[in-house]
PDB file of N, CA and C in Angstrom:
ATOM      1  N   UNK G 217     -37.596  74.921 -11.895  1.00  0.00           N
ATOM      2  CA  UNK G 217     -37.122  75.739 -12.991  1.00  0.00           C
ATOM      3  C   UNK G 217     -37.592  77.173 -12.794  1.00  0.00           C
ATOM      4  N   UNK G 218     -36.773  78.188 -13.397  1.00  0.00           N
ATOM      5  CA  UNK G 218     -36.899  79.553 -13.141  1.00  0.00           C
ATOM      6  C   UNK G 218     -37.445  80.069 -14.274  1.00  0.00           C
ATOM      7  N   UNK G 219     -38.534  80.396 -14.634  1.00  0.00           N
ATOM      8  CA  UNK G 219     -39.022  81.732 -15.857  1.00  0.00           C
ATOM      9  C   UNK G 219     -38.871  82.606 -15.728  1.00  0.00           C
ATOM     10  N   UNK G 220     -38.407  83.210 -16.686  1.00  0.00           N
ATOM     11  CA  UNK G 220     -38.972  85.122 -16.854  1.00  0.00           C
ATOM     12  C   UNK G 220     -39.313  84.974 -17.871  1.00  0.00           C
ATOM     13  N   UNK G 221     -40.425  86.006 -17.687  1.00  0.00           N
ATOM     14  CA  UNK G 221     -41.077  86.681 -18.933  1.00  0.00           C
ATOM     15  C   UNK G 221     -42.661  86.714 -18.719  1.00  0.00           C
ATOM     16  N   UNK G 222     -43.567  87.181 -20.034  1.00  0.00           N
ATOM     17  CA  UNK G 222     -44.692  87.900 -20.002  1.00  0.00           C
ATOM     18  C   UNK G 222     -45.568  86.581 -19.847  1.00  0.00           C
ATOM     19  N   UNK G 223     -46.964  87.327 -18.446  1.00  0.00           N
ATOM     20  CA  UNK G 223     -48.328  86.819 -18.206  1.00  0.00           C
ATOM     21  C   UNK G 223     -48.971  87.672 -18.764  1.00  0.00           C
ATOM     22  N   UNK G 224     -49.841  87.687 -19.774  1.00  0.00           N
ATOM     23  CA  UNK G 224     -50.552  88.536 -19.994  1.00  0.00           C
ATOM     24  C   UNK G 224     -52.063  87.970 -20.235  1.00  0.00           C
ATOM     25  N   UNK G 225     -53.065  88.955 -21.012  1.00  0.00           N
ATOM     26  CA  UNK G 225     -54.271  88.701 -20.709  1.00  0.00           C
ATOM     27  C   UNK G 225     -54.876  89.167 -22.485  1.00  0.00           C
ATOM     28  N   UNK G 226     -54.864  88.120 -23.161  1.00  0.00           N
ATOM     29  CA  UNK G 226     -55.269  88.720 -24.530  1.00  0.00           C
ATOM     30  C   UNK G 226     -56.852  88.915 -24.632  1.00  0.00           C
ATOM     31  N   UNK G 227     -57.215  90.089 -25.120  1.00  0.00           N
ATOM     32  CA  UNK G 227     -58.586  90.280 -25.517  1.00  0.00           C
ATOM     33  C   UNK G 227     -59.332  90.365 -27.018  1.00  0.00           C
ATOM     34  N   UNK G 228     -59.563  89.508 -27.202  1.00  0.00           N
ATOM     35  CA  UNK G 228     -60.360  88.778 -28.547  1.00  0.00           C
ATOM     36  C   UNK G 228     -61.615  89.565 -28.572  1.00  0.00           C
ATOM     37  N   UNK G 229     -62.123  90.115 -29.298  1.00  0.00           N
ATOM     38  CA  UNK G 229     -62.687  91.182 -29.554  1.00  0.00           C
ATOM     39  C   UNK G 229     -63.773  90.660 -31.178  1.00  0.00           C
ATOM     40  N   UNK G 230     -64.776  90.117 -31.204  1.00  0.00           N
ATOM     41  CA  UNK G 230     -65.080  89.841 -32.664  1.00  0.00           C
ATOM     42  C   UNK G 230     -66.847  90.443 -32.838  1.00  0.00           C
ATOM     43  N   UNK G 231     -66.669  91.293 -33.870  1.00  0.00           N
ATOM     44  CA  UNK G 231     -68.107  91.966 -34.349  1.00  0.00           C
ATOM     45  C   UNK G 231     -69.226  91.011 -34.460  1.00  0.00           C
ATOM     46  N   UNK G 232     -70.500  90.630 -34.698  1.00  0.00           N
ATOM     47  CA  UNK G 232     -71.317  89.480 -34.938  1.00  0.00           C
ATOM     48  C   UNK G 232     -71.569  89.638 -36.298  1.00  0.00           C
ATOM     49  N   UNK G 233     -71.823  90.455 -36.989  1.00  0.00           N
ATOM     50  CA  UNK G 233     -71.805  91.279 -38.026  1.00  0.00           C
ATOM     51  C   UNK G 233     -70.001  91.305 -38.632  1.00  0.00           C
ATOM     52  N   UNK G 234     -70.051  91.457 -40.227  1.00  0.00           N
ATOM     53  CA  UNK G 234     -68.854  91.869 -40.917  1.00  0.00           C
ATOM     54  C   UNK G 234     -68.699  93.143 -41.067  1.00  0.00           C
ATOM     55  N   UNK G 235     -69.615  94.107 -41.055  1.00  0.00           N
ATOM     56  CA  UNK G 235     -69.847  95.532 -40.917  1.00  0.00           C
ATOM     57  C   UNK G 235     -69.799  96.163 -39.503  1.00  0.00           C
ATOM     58  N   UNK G 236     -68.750  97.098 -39.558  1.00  0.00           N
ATOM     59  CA  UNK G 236     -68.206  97.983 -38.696  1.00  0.00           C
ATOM     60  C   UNK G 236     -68.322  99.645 -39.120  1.00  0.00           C
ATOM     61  N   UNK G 237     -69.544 100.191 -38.195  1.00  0.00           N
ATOM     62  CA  UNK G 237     -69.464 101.404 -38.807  1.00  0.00           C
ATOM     63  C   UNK G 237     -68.985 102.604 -37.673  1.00  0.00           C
ATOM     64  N   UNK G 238     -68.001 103.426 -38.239  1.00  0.00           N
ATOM     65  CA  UNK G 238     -67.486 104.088 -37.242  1.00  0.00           C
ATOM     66  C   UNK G 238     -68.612 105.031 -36.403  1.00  0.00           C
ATOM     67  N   UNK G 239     -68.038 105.074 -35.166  1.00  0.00           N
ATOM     68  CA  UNK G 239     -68.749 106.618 -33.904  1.00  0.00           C
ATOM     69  C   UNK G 239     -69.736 105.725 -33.676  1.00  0.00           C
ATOM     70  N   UNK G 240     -70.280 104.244 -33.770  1.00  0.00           N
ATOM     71  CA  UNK G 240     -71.413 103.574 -33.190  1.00  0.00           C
ATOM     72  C   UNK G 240     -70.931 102.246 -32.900  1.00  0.00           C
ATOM     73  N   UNK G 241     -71.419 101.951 -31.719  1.00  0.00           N
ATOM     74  CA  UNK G 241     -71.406 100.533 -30.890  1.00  0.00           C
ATOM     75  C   UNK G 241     -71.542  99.258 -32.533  1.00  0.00           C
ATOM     76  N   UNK G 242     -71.185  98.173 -31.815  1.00  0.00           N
ATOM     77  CA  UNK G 242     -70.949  97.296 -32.813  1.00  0.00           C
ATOM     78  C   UNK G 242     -71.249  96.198 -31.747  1.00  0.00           C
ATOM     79  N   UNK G 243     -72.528  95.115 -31.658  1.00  0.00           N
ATOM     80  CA  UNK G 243     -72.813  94.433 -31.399  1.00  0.00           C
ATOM     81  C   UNK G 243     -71.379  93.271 -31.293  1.00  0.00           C
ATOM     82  N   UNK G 244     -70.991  92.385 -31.144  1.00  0.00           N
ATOM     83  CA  UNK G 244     -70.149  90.939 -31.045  1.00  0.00           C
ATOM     84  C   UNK G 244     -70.407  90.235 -29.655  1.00  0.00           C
ATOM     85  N   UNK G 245     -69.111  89.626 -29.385  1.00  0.00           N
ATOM     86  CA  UNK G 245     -68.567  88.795 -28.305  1.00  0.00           C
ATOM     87  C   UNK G 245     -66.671  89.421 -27.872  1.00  0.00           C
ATOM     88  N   UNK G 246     -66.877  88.917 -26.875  1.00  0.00           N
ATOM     89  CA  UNK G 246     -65.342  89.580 -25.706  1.00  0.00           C
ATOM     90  C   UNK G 246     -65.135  87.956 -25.672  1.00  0.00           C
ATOM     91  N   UNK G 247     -63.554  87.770 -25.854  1.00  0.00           N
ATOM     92  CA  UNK G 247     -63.085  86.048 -24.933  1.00  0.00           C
ATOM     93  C   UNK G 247     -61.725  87.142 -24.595  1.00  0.00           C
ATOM     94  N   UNK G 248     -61.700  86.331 -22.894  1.00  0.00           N
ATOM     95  CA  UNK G 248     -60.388  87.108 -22.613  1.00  0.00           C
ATOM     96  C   UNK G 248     -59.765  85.283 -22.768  1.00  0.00           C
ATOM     97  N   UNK G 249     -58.551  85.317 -23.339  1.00  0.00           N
ATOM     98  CA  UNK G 249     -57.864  84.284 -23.529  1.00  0.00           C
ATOM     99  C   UNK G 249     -56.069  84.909 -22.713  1.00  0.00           C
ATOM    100  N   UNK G 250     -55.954  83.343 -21.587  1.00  0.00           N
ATOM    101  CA  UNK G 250     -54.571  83.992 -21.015  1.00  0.00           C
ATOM    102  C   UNK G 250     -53.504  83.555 -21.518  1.00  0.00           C
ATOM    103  N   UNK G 251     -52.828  84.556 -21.655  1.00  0.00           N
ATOM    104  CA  UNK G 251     -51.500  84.360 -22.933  1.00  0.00           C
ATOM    105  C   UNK G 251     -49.811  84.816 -21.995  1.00  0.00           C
ATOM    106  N   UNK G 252     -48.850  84.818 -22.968  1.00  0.00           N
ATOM    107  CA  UNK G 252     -47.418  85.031 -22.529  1.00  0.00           C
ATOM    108  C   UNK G 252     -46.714  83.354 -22.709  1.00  0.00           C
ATOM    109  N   UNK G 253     -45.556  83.717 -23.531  1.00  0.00           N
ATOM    110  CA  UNK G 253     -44.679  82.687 -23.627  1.00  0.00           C
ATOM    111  C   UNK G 253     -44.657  82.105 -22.506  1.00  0.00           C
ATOM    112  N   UNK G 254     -44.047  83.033 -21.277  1.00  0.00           N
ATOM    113  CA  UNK G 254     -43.576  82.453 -19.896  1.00  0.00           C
ATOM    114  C   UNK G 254     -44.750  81.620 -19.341  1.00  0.00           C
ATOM    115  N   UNK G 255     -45.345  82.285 -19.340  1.00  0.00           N
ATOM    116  CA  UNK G 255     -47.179  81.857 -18.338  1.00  0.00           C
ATOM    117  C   UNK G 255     -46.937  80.794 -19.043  1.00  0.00           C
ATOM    118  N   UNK G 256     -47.264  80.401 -20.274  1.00  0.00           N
ATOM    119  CA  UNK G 256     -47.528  79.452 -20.786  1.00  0.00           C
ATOM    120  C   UNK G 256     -46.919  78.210 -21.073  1.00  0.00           C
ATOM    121  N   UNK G 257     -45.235  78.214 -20.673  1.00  0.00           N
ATOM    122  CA  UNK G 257     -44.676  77.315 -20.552  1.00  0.00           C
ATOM    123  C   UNK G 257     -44.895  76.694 -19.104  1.00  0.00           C
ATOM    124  N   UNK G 258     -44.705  77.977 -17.865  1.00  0.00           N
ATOM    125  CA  UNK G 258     -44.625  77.580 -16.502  1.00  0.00           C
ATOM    126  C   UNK G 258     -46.060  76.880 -16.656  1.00  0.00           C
ATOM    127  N   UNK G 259     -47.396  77.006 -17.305  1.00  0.00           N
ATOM    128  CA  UNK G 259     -48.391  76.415 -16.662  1.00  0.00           C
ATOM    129  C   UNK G 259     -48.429  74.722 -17.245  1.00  0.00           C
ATOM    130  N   UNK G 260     -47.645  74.921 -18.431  1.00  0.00           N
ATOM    131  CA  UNK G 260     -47.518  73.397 -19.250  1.00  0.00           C
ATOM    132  C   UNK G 260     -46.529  72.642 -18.115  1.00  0.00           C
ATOM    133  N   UNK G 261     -45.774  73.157 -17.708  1.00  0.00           N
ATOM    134  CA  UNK G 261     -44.762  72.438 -16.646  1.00  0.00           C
ATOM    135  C   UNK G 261     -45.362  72.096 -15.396  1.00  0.00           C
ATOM    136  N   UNK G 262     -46.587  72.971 -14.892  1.00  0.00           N
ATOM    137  CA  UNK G 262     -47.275  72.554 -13.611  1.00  0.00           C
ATOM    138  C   UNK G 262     -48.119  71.416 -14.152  1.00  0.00           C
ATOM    139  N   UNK G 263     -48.528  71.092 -15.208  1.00  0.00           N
ATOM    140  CA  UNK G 263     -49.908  70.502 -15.304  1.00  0.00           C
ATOM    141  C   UNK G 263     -48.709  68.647 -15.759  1.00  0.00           C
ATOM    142  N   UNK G 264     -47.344  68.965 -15.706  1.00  0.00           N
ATOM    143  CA  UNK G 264     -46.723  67.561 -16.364  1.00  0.00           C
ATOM    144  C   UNK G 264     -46.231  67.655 -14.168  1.00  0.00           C
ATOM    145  N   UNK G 265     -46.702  68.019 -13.596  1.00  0.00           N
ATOM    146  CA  UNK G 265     -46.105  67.810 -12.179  1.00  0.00           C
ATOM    147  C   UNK G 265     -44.907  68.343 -11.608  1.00  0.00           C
ATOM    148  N   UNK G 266     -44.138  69.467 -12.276  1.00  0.00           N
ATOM    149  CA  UNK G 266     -43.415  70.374 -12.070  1.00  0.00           C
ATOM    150  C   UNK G 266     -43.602  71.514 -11.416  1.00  0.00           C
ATOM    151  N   UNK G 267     -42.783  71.785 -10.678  1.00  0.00           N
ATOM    152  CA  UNK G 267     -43.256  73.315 -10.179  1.00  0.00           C
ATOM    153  C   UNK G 267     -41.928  74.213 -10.281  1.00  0.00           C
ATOM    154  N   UNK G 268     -42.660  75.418 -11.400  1.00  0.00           N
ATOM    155  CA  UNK G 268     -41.830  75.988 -11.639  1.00  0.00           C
ATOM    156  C   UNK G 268     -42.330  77.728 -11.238  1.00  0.00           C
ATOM    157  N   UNK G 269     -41.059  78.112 -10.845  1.00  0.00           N
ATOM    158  CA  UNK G 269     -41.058  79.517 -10.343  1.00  0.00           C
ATOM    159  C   UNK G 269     -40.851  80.697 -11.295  1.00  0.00           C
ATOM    160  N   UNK G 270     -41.866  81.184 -11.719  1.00  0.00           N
ATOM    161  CA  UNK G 270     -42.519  82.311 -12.822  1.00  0.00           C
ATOM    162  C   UNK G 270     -42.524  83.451 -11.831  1.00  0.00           C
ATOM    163  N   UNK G 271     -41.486  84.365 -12.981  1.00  0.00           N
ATOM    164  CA  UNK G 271     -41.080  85.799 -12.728  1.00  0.00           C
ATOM    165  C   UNK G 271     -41.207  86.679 -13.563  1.00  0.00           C
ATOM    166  N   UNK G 272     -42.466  87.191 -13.131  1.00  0.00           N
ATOM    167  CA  UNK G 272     -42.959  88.419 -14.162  1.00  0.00           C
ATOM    168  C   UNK G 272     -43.756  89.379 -13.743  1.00  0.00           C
ATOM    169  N   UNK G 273     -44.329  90.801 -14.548  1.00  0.00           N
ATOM    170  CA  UNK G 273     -44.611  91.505 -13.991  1.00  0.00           C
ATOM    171  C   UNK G 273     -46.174  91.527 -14.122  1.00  0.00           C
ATOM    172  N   UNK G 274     -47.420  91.730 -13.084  1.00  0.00           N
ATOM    173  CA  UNK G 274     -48.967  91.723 -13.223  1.00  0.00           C
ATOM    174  C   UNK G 274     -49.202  93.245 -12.474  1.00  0.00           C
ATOM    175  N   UNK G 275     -50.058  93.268 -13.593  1.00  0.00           N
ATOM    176  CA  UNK G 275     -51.013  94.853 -13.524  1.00  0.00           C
ATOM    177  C   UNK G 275     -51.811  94.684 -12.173  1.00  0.00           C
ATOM    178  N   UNK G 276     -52.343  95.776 -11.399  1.00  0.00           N
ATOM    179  CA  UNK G 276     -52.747  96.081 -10.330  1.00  0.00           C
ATOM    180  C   UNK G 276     -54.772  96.448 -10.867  1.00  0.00           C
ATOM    181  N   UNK G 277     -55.055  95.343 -12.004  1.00  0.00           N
ATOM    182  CA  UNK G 277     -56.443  95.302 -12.512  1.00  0.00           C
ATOM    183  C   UNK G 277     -57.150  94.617 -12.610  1.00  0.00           C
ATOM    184  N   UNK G 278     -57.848  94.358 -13.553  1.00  0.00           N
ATOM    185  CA  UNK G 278     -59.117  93.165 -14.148  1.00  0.00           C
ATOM    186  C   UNK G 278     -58.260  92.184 -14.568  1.00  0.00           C
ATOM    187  N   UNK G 279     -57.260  92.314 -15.186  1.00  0.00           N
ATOM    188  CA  UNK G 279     -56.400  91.415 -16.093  1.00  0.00           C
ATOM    189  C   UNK G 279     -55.637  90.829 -15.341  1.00  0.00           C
ATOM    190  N   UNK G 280     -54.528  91.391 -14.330  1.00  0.00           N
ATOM    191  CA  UNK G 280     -54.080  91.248 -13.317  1.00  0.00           C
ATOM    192  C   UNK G 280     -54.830  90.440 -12.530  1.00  0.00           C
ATOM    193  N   UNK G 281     -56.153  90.876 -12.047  1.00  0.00           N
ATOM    194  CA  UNK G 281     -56.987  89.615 -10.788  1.00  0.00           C
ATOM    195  C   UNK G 281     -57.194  88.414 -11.741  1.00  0.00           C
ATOM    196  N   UNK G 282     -57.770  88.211 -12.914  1.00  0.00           N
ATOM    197  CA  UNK G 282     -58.032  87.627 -13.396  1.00  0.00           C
ATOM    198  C   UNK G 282     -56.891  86.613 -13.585  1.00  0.00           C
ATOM    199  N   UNK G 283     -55.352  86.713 -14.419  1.00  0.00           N
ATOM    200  CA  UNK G 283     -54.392  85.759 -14.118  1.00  0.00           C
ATOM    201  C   UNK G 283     -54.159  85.341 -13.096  1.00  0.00           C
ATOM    202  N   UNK G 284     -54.003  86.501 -11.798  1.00  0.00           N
ATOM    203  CA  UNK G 284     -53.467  85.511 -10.586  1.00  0.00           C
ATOM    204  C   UNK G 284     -54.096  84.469  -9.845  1.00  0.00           C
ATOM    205  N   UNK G 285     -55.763  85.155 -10.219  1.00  0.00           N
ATOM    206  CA  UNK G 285     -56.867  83.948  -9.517  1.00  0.00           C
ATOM    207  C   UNK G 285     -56.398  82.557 -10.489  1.00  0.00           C
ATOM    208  N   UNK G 286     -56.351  82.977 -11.735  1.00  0.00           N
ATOM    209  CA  UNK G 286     -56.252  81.470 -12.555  1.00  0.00           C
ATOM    210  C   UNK G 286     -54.984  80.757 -12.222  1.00  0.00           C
ATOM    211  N   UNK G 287     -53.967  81.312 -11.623  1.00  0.00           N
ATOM    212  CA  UNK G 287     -52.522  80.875 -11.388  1.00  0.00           C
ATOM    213  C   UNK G 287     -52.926  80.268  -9.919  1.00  0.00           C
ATOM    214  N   UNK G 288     -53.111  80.950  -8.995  1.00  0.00           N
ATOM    215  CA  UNK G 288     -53.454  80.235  -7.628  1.00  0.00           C
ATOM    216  C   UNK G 288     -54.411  79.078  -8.070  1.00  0.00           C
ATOM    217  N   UNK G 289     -55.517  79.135  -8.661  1.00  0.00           N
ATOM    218  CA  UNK G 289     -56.132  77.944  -8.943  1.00  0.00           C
ATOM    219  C   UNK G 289     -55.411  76.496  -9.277  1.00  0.00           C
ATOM    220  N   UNK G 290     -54.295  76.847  -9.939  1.00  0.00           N
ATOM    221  CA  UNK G 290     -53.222  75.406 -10.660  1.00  0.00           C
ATOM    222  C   UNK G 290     -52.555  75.902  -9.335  1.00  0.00           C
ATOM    223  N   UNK G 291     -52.545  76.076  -8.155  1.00  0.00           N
ATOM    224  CA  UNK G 291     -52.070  75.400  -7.097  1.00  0.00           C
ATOM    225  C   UNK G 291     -50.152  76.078  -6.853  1.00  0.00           C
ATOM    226  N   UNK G 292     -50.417  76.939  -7.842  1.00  0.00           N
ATOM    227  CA  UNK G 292     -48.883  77.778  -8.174  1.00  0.00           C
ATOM    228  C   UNK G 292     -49.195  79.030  -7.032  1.00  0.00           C
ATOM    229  N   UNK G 293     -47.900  79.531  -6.667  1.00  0.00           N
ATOM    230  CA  UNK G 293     -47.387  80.527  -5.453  1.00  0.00           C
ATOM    231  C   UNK G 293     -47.440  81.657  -6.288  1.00  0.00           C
ATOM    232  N   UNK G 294     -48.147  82.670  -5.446  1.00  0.00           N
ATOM    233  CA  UNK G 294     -47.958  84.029  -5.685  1.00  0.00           C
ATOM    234  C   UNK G 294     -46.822  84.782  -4.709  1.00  0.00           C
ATOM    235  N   UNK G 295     -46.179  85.424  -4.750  1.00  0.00           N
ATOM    236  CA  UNK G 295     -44.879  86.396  -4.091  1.00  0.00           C
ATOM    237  C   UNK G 295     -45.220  87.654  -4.744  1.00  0.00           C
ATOM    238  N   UNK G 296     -45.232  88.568  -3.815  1.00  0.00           N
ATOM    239  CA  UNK G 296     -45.330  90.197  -4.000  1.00  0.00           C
ATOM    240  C   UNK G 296     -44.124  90.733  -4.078  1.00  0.00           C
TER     241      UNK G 296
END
């Protein structure tokens, strides 16, 4: 099966504290959680034994290395 559409890289962002005071650091936690309709169907389809060919566009970054390492990991093809 053929996808298009968005891999992306959501960043969850939460204070530890309920108080946020502006022009100063704010203690919390970072979860990068990987998101996109597409990603997320093509990876539900690899994991039922399908292999499906996901067509979309990845940033040349942190977010970018970060999906494609997790995509090569489930054993899925990268193409430049």
């Amino acid at each position: 099966a053929v996808i298009v559409g968005a891999m992306v890289l959501d960043i969850h962002a939460i204070p530890s504290s309920g108080l946020l005071h502006s022009g100063t650091t704010t203690p919390g936690s970072v979860q990068y959680v990987r998101g996109g309709v597409a990603r997320n169907v093509a990876e539900c389809m690899a994991k039922l034994g399908m292999s499906p060919f996901l067509i979309s566009v990845i940033g040349e970054d942190m977010a970018g290395d970060m999906l494609l390492t997790h995509w090569q990991s489930l054993g899925l093809s990268v193409e430049e």
